[in-house]
Amino acid sequence: MRITVLAGGVGAARFLRGLRAAVPAADVTVIGNTGDDFTPFGLHVSPDLDTVMYTLGGGISEEQGWGRAAESHTVLAELAAYGAGPGWFGLGDKDIATHILRTQWLAAGQPLSAVTRRLCERWQPGVTLLPMSDDLVRTHVTLELDGRPQTLHFQEWWVRLHAAVPASRIEAVGASEASPAPGVLEAIAAADFVLFPPSNPVVSIGVILAVPGIADALRDQTVVGVSPIIGGAPVRGMADACLTAIGVQTSAAAVAAHYGAELLDGWLVDDQDKDVVDAPELAGIAVRSRPLYMTSVAAAAEIARAAVDLALEVRR
Ligand code: GDP
Ligand code: CA
Protein backbone atom coordinates (compact mmCIF):
# COMPACT_ATOMS: atom_id res chain seq x y z
CA MET A 1 0.00 0.00 0.00
CA ARG A 2 1.33 3.45 -0.93
CA ILE A 3 0.19 6.34 1.23
CA THR A 4 1.10 10.01 0.87
CA VAL A 5 0.59 12.35 3.82
CA LEU A 6 0.68 16.17 3.94
CA ALA A 7 2.34 17.27 7.16
CA GLY A 8 2.83 20.15 9.55
CA GLY A 9 4.71 19.57 12.80
CA VAL A 10 3.52 18.03 16.05
CA GLY A 11 -0.01 16.96 15.01
CA ALA A 12 1.36 15.37 11.86
CA ALA A 13 4.32 13.68 13.53
CA ARG A 14 2.18 12.02 16.19
CA PHE A 15 -0.29 10.85 13.57
CA LEU A 16 2.54 9.51 11.39
CA ARG A 17 3.99 7.53 14.28
CA GLY A 18 0.53 5.96 14.64
CA LEU A 19 0.29 5.34 10.91
CA ARG A 20 3.62 3.51 10.87
CA ALA A 21 2.44 1.32 13.75
CA ALA A 22 -0.94 0.68 12.13
CA VAL A 23 0.33 -0.23 8.65
CA PRO A 24 4.02 -1.10 9.06
CA ALA A 25 4.30 -2.53 5.56
CA ALA A 26 2.94 0.61 3.85
CA ASP A 27 5.22 2.73 1.69
CA VAL A 28 4.66 6.23 3.16
CA THR A 29 5.73 9.54 1.62
CA VAL A 30 5.40 12.69 3.70
CA ILE A 31 5.13 16.14 2.12
CA GLY A 32 6.20 18.62 4.78
CA ASN A 33 5.34 22.27 5.25
CA THR A 34 8.28 24.67 4.94
CA GLY A 35 6.37 27.94 5.38
CA ASP A 36 7.45 27.95 9.05
CA ASP A 37 11.14 27.83 8.09
CA PHE A 38 13.25 30.74 9.26
CA THR A 39 16.88 31.64 9.81
CA PRO A 40 17.79 32.72 13.35
CA PHE A 41 21.54 33.46 13.60
CA GLY A 42 21.77 32.66 9.90
CA LEU A 43 20.85 29.02 10.55
CA HIS A 44 18.20 27.47 8.33
CA VAL A 45 15.61 25.97 10.68
CA SER A 46 12.83 23.78 9.25
CA PRO A 47 10.62 23.22 12.31
CA ASP A 48 8.01 21.01 10.69
CA LEU A 49 10.44 18.78 8.77
CA ASP A 50 12.53 18.35 11.92
CA THR A 51 9.55 17.54 14.12
CA VAL A 52 8.55 14.74 11.74
CA MET A 53 12.15 13.52 11.38
CA TYR A 54 12.94 13.53 15.11
CA THR A 55 9.58 12.01 16.11
CA LEU A 56 9.76 9.12 13.65
CA GLY A 57 13.49 8.73 14.23
CA GLY A 58 13.14 8.46 18.02
CA GLY A 59 14.93 11.71 18.94
CA ILE A 60 12.01 13.97 19.82
CA SER A 61 11.39 15.62 23.19
CA GLU A 62 8.13 13.88 24.13
CA GLU A 63 7.19 16.59 26.64
CA GLN A 64 7.54 19.46 24.16
CA GLY A 65 6.50 17.58 21.05
CA TRP A 66 9.29 19.42 19.17
CA GLY A 67 13.06 19.66 19.55
CA ARG A 68 15.44 17.00 20.80
CA ALA A 69 15.13 14.90 23.94
CA ALA A 70 17.63 15.57 26.75
CA GLU A 71 18.66 18.94 25.34
CA SER A 72 21.06 21.53 26.75
CA HIS A 73 21.04 25.23 25.81
CA THR A 74 24.66 26.27 26.13
CA VAL A 75 24.93 27.86 22.69
CA LEU A 76 21.76 29.92 23.10
CA ALA A 77 22.93 31.13 26.54
CA GLU A 78 26.30 32.18 25.06
CA LEU A 79 24.54 34.04 22.26
CA ALA A 80 22.32 35.77 24.81
CA ALA A 81 25.44 36.82 26.74
CA TYR A 82 26.43 38.76 23.61
CA GLY A 83 22.97 40.29 23.61
CA ALA A 84 22.11 38.39 20.43
CA GLY A 85 18.49 37.43 19.75
CA PRO A 86 15.87 36.26 19.06
CA GLY A 87 15.57 35.26 22.71
CA TRP A 88 12.01 33.98 22.22
CA PHE A 89 12.95 30.97 20.10
CA GLY A 90 14.29 27.91 21.92
CA LEU A 91 17.20 26.29 20.09
CA GLY A 92 18.87 23.38 21.85
CA ASP A 93 22.49 22.45 21.31
CA LYS A 94 21.76 19.09 19.65
CA ASP A 95 19.12 20.69 17.45
CA ILE A 96 21.60 23.39 16.39
CA ALA A 97 23.84 20.68 14.89
CA THR A 98 21.02 19.78 12.48
CA HIS A 99 20.60 23.43 11.49
CA ILE A 100 24.34 23.96 10.99
CA LEU A 101 24.50 21.03 8.58
CA ARG A 102 21.33 22.04 6.76
CA THR A 103 22.67 25.57 6.33
CA GLN A 104 26.07 24.31 5.17
CA TRP A 105 24.62 21.91 2.62
CA LEU A 106 22.18 24.54 1.31
CA ALA A 107 25.04 27.04 1.00
CA ALA A 108 26.97 24.44 -1.00
CA GLY A 109 24.12 24.50 -3.50
CA GLN A 110 22.10 21.45 -2.56
CA PRO A 111 18.31 21.83 -2.67
CA LEU A 112 16.34 21.42 0.55
CA SER A 113 14.93 18.10 -0.70
CA ALA A 114 18.45 16.64 -1.03
CA VAL A 115 19.49 18.10 2.33
CA THR A 116 16.40 16.59 3.99
CA ARG A 117 17.22 13.20 2.48
CA ARG A 118 20.76 13.40 3.87
CA LEU A 119 19.57 14.36 7.35
CA CYS A 120 17.11 11.45 7.25
CA GLU A 121 19.95 9.02 6.53
CA ARG A 122 20.84 9.41 10.17
CA TRP A 123 17.30 9.34 11.57
CA GLN A 124 15.80 6.59 9.39
CA PRO A 125 12.24 7.86 9.90
CA GLY A 126 10.80 4.92 7.96
CA VAL A 127 9.03 7.27 5.54
CA THR A 128 10.22 9.28 2.56
CA LEU A 129 10.26 12.86 3.83
CA LEU A 130 9.99 15.56 1.17
CA PRO A 131 9.76 19.31 1.67
CA MET A 132 6.73 20.68 -0.19
CA SER A 133 9.10 22.80 -2.29
CA ASP A 134 12.79 23.55 -2.72
CA ASP A 135 11.85 27.19 -3.27
CA LEU A 136 11.64 29.74 -0.48
CA VAL A 137 8.15 30.08 0.97
CA ARG A 138 7.60 32.09 4.15
CA THR A 139 4.37 32.39 6.07
CA HIS A 140 3.80 36.01 7.08
CA VAL A 141 1.20 37.37 9.45
CA THR A 142 -0.22 40.88 9.32
CA LEU A 143 -1.49 42.40 12.55
CA GLU A 144 -1.90 45.61 14.47
CA LEU A 145 0.96 46.06 16.93
CA ASP A 146 1.95 49.20 18.85
CA GLY A 147 -0.87 51.03 17.10
CA ARG A 148 0.25 50.34 13.54
CA PRO A 149 -0.13 47.51 11.02
CA GLN A 150 2.93 45.24 10.88
CA THR A 151 3.88 42.10 9.08
CA LEU A 152 5.79 39.46 11.05
CA HIS A 153 7.19 36.07 10.21
CA PHE A 154 4.76 33.40 11.37
CA GLN A 155 7.21 32.19 14.06
CA GLU A 156 7.35 35.58 15.71
CA TRP A 157 3.56 35.77 15.91
CA TRP A 158 3.22 32.15 17.06
CA VAL A 159 6.13 31.80 19.46
CA ARG A 160 6.81 35.32 20.71
CA LEU A 161 3.23 36.64 20.72
CA HIS A 162 1.53 33.23 21.27
CA ALA A 163 -0.85 34.26 18.47
CA ALA A 164 -2.61 36.39 21.09
CA VAL A 165 -2.66 39.48 18.85
CA PRO A 166 -5.36 38.90 16.22
CA ALA A 167 -4.03 38.46 12.68
CA SER A 168 -5.79 40.30 9.88
CA ARG A 169 -4.00 38.33 7.19
CA ILE A 170 -1.90 35.17 6.86
CA GLU A 171 0.05 34.84 3.64
CA ALA A 172 2.41 32.18 2.30
CA VAL A 173 4.84 34.58 0.63
CA GLY A 174 6.55 33.03 -2.38
CA ALA A 175 4.13 30.12 -2.59
CA SER A 176 2.52 31.20 -5.85
CA GLU A 177 5.92 31.26 -7.60
CA ALA A 178 7.16 28.05 -5.94
CA SER A 179 7.29 24.63 -7.57
CA PRO A 180 6.60 21.36 -5.80
CA ALA A 181 9.86 19.66 -4.78
CA PRO A 182 11.01 16.72 -6.91
CA GLY A 183 8.85 13.69 -6.15
CA VAL A 184 5.94 15.59 -4.59
CA LEU A 185 3.45 15.43 -7.45
CA GLU A 186 4.64 11.91 -8.31
CA ALA A 187 4.02 10.77 -4.71
CA ILE A 188 0.49 12.18 -4.83
CA ALA A 189 -0.31 10.55 -8.17
CA ALA A 190 1.24 7.18 -7.32
CA ALA A 191 -0.38 6.82 -3.89
CA ASP A 192 -3.35 4.57 -3.24
CA PHE A 193 -4.72 7.52 -1.28
CA VAL A 194 -3.64 10.70 0.51
CA LEU A 195 -4.13 11.49 4.20
CA PHE A 196 -4.31 14.86 5.97
CA PRO A 197 -3.22 14.34 9.58
CA PRO A 198 -4.74 16.62 12.23
CA SER A 199 -2.39 19.44 11.22
CA ASN A 200 -3.13 23.15 11.28
CA PRO A 201 -5.49 23.72 8.31
CA VAL A 202 -4.13 27.22 7.62
CA VAL A 203 -0.40 27.41 8.29
CA SER A 204 0.47 23.72 7.81
CA ILE A 205 -1.87 22.06 5.27
CA GLY A 206 -3.04 25.39 3.81
CA VAL A 207 0.51 26.49 3.00
CA ILE A 208 1.30 23.17 1.28
CA LEU A 209 -1.90 23.51 -0.76
CA ALA A 210 -0.79 26.99 -1.83
CA VAL A 211 2.12 25.58 -3.85
CA PRO A 212 0.82 25.49 -7.43
CA GLY A 213 0.06 21.99 -8.69
CA ILE A 214 -0.39 20.29 -5.34
CA ALA A 215 -4.11 21.00 -4.82
CA ASP A 216 -4.80 20.10 -8.47
CA ALA A 217 -3.02 16.77 -8.09
CA LEU A 218 -5.03 16.07 -4.93
CA ARG A 219 -8.34 16.65 -6.71
CA ASP A 220 -7.63 13.52 -8.77
CA GLN A 221 -6.87 11.51 -5.64
CA THR A 222 -8.75 10.03 -2.72
CA VAL A 223 -8.10 12.29 0.28
CA VAL A 224 -9.11 11.54 3.86
CA GLY A 225 -8.46 14.00 6.69
CA VAL A 226 -8.42 13.89 10.48
CA SER A 227 -9.87 16.90 12.29
CA PRO A 228 -7.43 18.92 14.43
CA ILE A 229 -10.44 20.63 16.00
CA ILE A 230 -12.39 18.82 18.72
CA GLY A 231 -15.44 20.32 20.38
CA GLY A 232 -14.82 23.72 18.83
CA ALA A 233 -11.18 24.10 19.93
CA PRO A 234 -7.73 22.98 18.80
CA VAL A 235 -6.33 20.11 20.85
CA ARG A 236 -3.07 22.03 21.32
CA GLY A 237 -1.73 25.27 19.92
CA MET A 238 -3.64 28.23 18.58
CA ALA A 239 -5.11 27.01 15.29
CA ASP A 240 -8.27 28.92 16.19
CA ALA A 241 -6.35 32.19 15.76
CA CYS A 242 -5.31 31.08 12.25
CA LEU A 243 -8.82 30.00 11.28
CA THR A 244 -10.29 33.29 12.52
CA ALA A 245 -7.76 35.19 10.40
CA ILE A 246 -9.05 33.50 7.23
CA GLY A 247 -12.71 33.77 8.27
CA VAL A 248 -13.29 30.09 9.06
CA GLN A 249 -15.05 29.03 12.24
CA THR A 250 -13.14 26.85 14.69
CA SER A 251 -15.17 23.68 14.29
CA ALA A 252 -14.58 20.24 12.81
CA ALA A 253 -17.36 20.88 10.26
CA ALA A 254 -16.13 24.31 9.19
CA VAL A 255 -12.60 23.02 8.57
CA ALA A 256 -13.91 20.20 6.36
CA ALA A 257 -16.19 22.63 4.52
CA HIS A 258 -13.19 24.93 4.04
CA TYR A 259 -11.24 22.12 2.35
CA GLY A 260 -14.42 21.26 0.45
CA ALA A 261 -15.79 18.14 -1.19
CA GLU A 262 -13.66 18.86 -4.28
CA LEU A 263 -10.58 18.03 -2.24
CA LEU A 264 -11.80 15.89 0.63
CA ASP A 265 -13.45 12.49 0.22
CA GLY A 266 -13.48 11.49 3.87
CA TRP A 267 -13.23 13.27 7.23
CA LEU A 268 -12.77 11.89 10.72
CA VAL A 269 -14.23 13.90 13.58
CA ASP A 270 -14.15 13.21 17.30
CA ASP A 271 -17.18 11.62 18.99
CA GLN A 272 -17.81 15.02 20.62
CA ASP A 273 -18.59 16.31 17.13
CA LYS A 274 -20.62 13.35 15.90
CA ASP A 275 -23.64 15.51 15.14
CA VAL A 276 -21.76 16.88 12.09
CA VAL A 277 -21.68 13.43 10.43
CA ASP A 278 -24.86 14.36 8.55
CA ALA A 279 -24.24 18.12 8.27
CA PRO A 280 -25.63 19.40 4.95
CA GLU A 281 -22.55 21.60 4.35
CA LEU A 282 -20.46 18.41 4.26
CA ALA A 283 -22.48 16.74 1.50
CA GLY A 284 -20.13 14.74 -0.70
CA ILE A 285 -17.68 14.05 2.14
CA ALA A 286 -17.92 10.75 4.06
CA VAL A 287 -17.77 11.82 7.70
CA ARG A 288 -17.18 9.35 10.55
CA SER A 289 -16.80 9.95 14.25
CA ARG A 290 -14.47 8.22 16.74
CA PRO A 291 -12.13 9.24 19.55
CA LEU A 292 -9.46 11.54 18.07
CA TYR A 293 -7.13 12.27 20.99
CA MET A 294 -3.61 10.99 20.24
CA THR A 295 -2.86 10.28 23.91
CA SER A 296 -0.43 7.44 23.09
CA VAL A 297 1.15 5.80 20.07
CA ALA A 298 -1.52 3.09 20.33
CA ALA A 299 -4.32 5.70 20.30
CA ALA A 300 -2.71 7.44 17.30
CA ALA A 301 -2.40 4.06 15.54
CA GLU A 302 -6.11 3.42 15.97
CA ILE A 303 -6.90 6.84 14.50
CA ALA A 304 -4.54 6.19 11.59
CA ARG A 305 -6.11 2.76 11.03
CA ALA A 306 -9.56 4.40 10.91
CA ALA A 307 -8.29 6.95 8.36
CA VAL A 308 -6.83 4.17 6.20
CA ASP A 309 -10.06 2.15 6.43
CA LEU A 310 -12.13 5.18 5.44
CA ALA A 311 -9.80 5.90 2.52
CA LEU A 312 -10.10 2.31 1.28
CA GLU A 313 -13.88 2.57 1.62
CA VAL A 314 -14.31 5.84 -0.29
CA ARG A 315 -11.49 5.27 -2.80
CA ARG A 316 -12.34 6.57 -6.24
P1 GDP B 1 2.56 22.25 14.32
O1 GDP B 1 3.16 22.62 12.99
O2 GDP B 1 3.57 21.77 15.31
O3 GDP B 1 1.62 23.28 14.85
O4 GDP B 1 1.72 20.94 14.06
P2 GDP B 1 0.58 20.55 13.03
O5 GDP B 1 0.18 21.65 12.14
O6 GDP B 1 0.96 19.26 12.41
O7 GDP B 1 -0.58 20.19 14.03
C1 GDP B 1 -1.17 21.15 14.87
C2 GDP B 1 -2.57 20.71 15.16
O8 GDP B 1 -2.55 19.40 15.75
C3 GDP B 1 -3.26 21.60 16.15
O9 GDP B 1 -4.23 22.37 15.48
C4 GDP B 1 -3.91 20.61 17.13
O10 GDP B 1 -5.27 20.89 17.34
C5 GDP B 1 -3.74 19.27 16.47
N1 GDP B 1 -3.58 18.19 17.42
C6 GDP B 1 -2.58 18.07 18.34
N2 GDP B 1 -2.78 16.96 19.08
C7 GDP B 1 -3.92 16.37 18.63
C8 GDP B 1 -4.67 15.22 19.01
O11 GDP B 1 -4.32 14.48 19.92
N3 GDP B 1 -5.82 14.95 18.29
C9 GDP B 1 -6.23 15.76 17.26
N4 GDP B 1 -7.36 15.42 16.61
N5 GDP B 1 -5.55 16.86 16.89
C10 GDP B 1 -4.43 17.16 17.56
CA1 CA C 1 4.50 24.17 12.08
PDB file of C-alpha atoms and ligand atoms in Angstrom, residues 6-14 33 36 47-48 51-52 65-66 154 158 197-201 203-205 226-230 233-240 268 270 291-295 303, ligand 1:
ATOM      1  CA  LEU A   6       0.678  16.170   3.936  1.00  0.00           C
ATOM      2  CA  ALA A   7       2.335  17.267   7.158  1.00  0.00           C
ATOM      3  CA  GLY A   8       2.832  20.147   9.551  1.00  0.00           C
ATOM      4  CA  GLY A   9       4.711  19.568  12.803  1.00  0.00           C
ATOM      5  CA  VAL A  10       3.519  18.034  16.049  1.00  0.00           C
ATOM      6  CA  GLY A  11      -0.006  16.959  15.013  1.00  0.00           C
ATOM      7  CA  ALA A  12       1.362  15.367  11.857  1.00  0.00           C
ATOM      8  CA  ALA A  13       4.324  13.684  13.525  1.00  0.00           C
ATOM      9  CA  ARG A  14       2.184  12.020  16.192  1.00  0.00           C
ATOM     10  CA  ASN A  33       5.340  22.275   5.251  1.00  0.00           C
ATOM     11  CA  ASP A  36       7.451  27.946   9.052  1.00  0.00           C
ATOM     12  CA  PRO A  47      10.624  23.224  12.307  1.00  0.00           C
ATOM     13  CA  ASP A  48       8.010  21.006  10.691  1.00  0.00           C
ATOM     14  CA  THR A  51       9.547  17.541  14.123  1.00  0.00           C
ATOM     15  CA  VAL A  52       8.552  14.738  11.743  1.00  0.00           C
ATOM     16  CA  GLY A  65       6.504  17.578  21.052  1.00  0.00           C
ATOM     17  CA  TRP A  66       9.291  19.417  19.168  1.00  0.00           C
ATOM     18  CA  PHE A 154       4.764  33.404  11.372  1.00  0.00           C
ATOM     19  CA  TRP A 158       3.224  32.148  17.057  1.00  0.00           C
ATOM     20  CA  PRO A 197      -3.218  14.337   9.580  1.00  0.00           C
ATOM     21  CA  PRO A 198      -4.741  16.615  12.231  1.00  0.00           C
ATOM     22  CA  SER A 199      -2.394  19.438  11.216  1.00  0.00           C
ATOM     23  CA  ASN A 200      -3.126  23.147  11.282  1.00  0.00           C
ATOM     24  CA  PRO A 201      -5.494  23.721   8.306  1.00  0.00           C
ATOM     25  CA  VAL A 203      -0.396  27.411   8.288  1.00  0.00           C
ATOM     26  CA  SER A 204       0.470  23.721   7.806  1.00  0.00           C
ATOM     27  CA  ILE A 205      -1.869  22.058   5.268  1.00  0.00           C
ATOM     28  CA  VAL A 226      -8.424  13.895  10.480  1.00  0.00           C
ATOM     29  CA  SER A 227      -9.869  16.904  12.293  1.00  0.00           C
ATOM     30  CA  PRO A 228      -7.426  18.917  14.431  1.00  0.00           C
ATOM     31  CA  ILE A 229     -10.438  20.627  16.002  1.00  0.00           C
ATOM     32  CA  ILE A 230     -12.386  18.823  18.718  1.00  0.00           C
ATOM     33  CA  ALA A 233     -11.179  24.097  19.932  1.00  0.00           C
ATOM     34  CA  PRO A 234      -7.733  22.979  18.796  1.00  0.00           C
ATOM     35  CA  VAL A 235      -6.330  20.112  20.846  1.00  0.00           C
ATOM     36  CA  ARG A 236      -3.072  22.028  21.317  1.00  0.00           C
ATOM     37  CA  GLY A 237      -1.731  25.269  19.923  1.00  0.00           C
ATOM     38  CA  MET A 238      -3.635  28.234  18.579  1.00  0.00           C
ATOM     39  CA  ALA A 239      -5.111  27.008  15.288  1.00  0.00           C
ATOM     40  CA  ASP A 240      -8.274  28.921  16.193  1.00  0.00           C
ATOM     41  CA  LEU A 268     -12.775  11.890  10.718  1.00  0.00           C
ATOM     42  CA  ASP A 270     -14.152  13.211  17.300  1.00  0.00           C
ATOM     43  CA  PRO A 291     -12.129   9.242  19.549  1.00  0.00           C
ATOM     44  CA  LEU A 292      -9.455  11.541  18.065  1.00  0.00           C
ATOM     45  CA  TYR A 293      -7.134  12.266  20.987  1.00  0.00           C
ATOM     46  CA  MET A 294      -3.609  10.991  20.240  1.00  0.00           C
ATOM     47  CA  THR A 295      -2.855  10.281  23.908  1.00  0.00           C
ATOM     48  CA  ILE A 303      -6.900   6.845  14.505  1.00  0.00           C
TER      49      ILE A 303
HETATM   50  P1  GDP B   1       2.559  22.250  14.323  1.00  0.00           P
HETATM   51  O1  GDP B   1       3.164  22.619  12.988  1.00  0.00           O
HETATM   52  O2  GDP B   1       3.572  21.767  15.313  1.00  0.00           O
HETATM   53  O3  GDP B   1       1.623  23.279  14.849  1.00  0.00           O
HETATM   54  O4  GDP B   1       1.724  20.940  14.058  1.00  0.00           O
HETATM   55  P2  GDP B   1       0.584  20.552  13.031  1.00  0.00           P
HETATM   56  O5  GDP B   1       0.181  21.650  12.141  1.00  0.00           O
HETATM   57  O6  GDP B   1       0.964  19.260  12.411  1.00  0.00           O
HETATM   58  O7  GDP B   1      -0.577  20.188  14.031  1.00  0.00           O
HETATM   59  C1  GDP B   1      -1.170  21.146  14.874  1.00  0.00           C
HETATM   60  C2  GDP B   1      -2.571  20.709  15.158  1.00  0.00           C
HETATM   61  O8  GDP B   1      -2.551  19.397  15.746  1.00  0.00           O
HETATM   62  C3  GDP B   1      -3.264  21.597  16.147  1.00  0.00           C
HETATM   63  O9  GDP B   1      -4.232  22.371  15.484  1.00  0.00           O
HETATM   64  C4  GDP B   1      -3.915  20.608  17.132  1.00  0.00           C
HETATM   65  O10 GDP B   1      -5.266  20.892  17.338  1.00  0.00           O
HETATM   66  C5  GDP B   1      -3.738  19.266  16.465  1.00  0.00           C
HETATM   67  N1  GDP B   1      -3.577  18.186  17.422  1.00  0.00           N
HETATM   68  C6  GDP B   1      -2.581  18.067  18.336  1.00  0.00           C
HETATM   69  N2  GDP B   1      -2.779  16.957  19.084  1.00  0.00           N
HETATM   70  C7  GDP B   1      -3.925  16.375  18.626  1.00  0.00           C
HETATM   71  C8  GDP B   1      -4.671  15.216  19.008  1.00  0.00           C
HETATM   72  O11 GDP B   1      -4.322  14.477  19.915  1.00  0.00           O
HETATM   73  N3  GDP B   1      -5.816  14.950  18.287  1.00  0.00           N
HETATM   74  C9  GDP B   1      -6.234  15.756  17.259  1.00  0.00           C
HETATM   75  N4  GDP B   1      -7.358  15.418  16.613  1.00  0.00           N
HETATM   76  N5  GDP B   1      -5.550  16.858  16.893  1.00  0.00           N
HETATM   77  C10 GDP B   1      -4.428  17.160  17.561  1.00  0.00           C
END
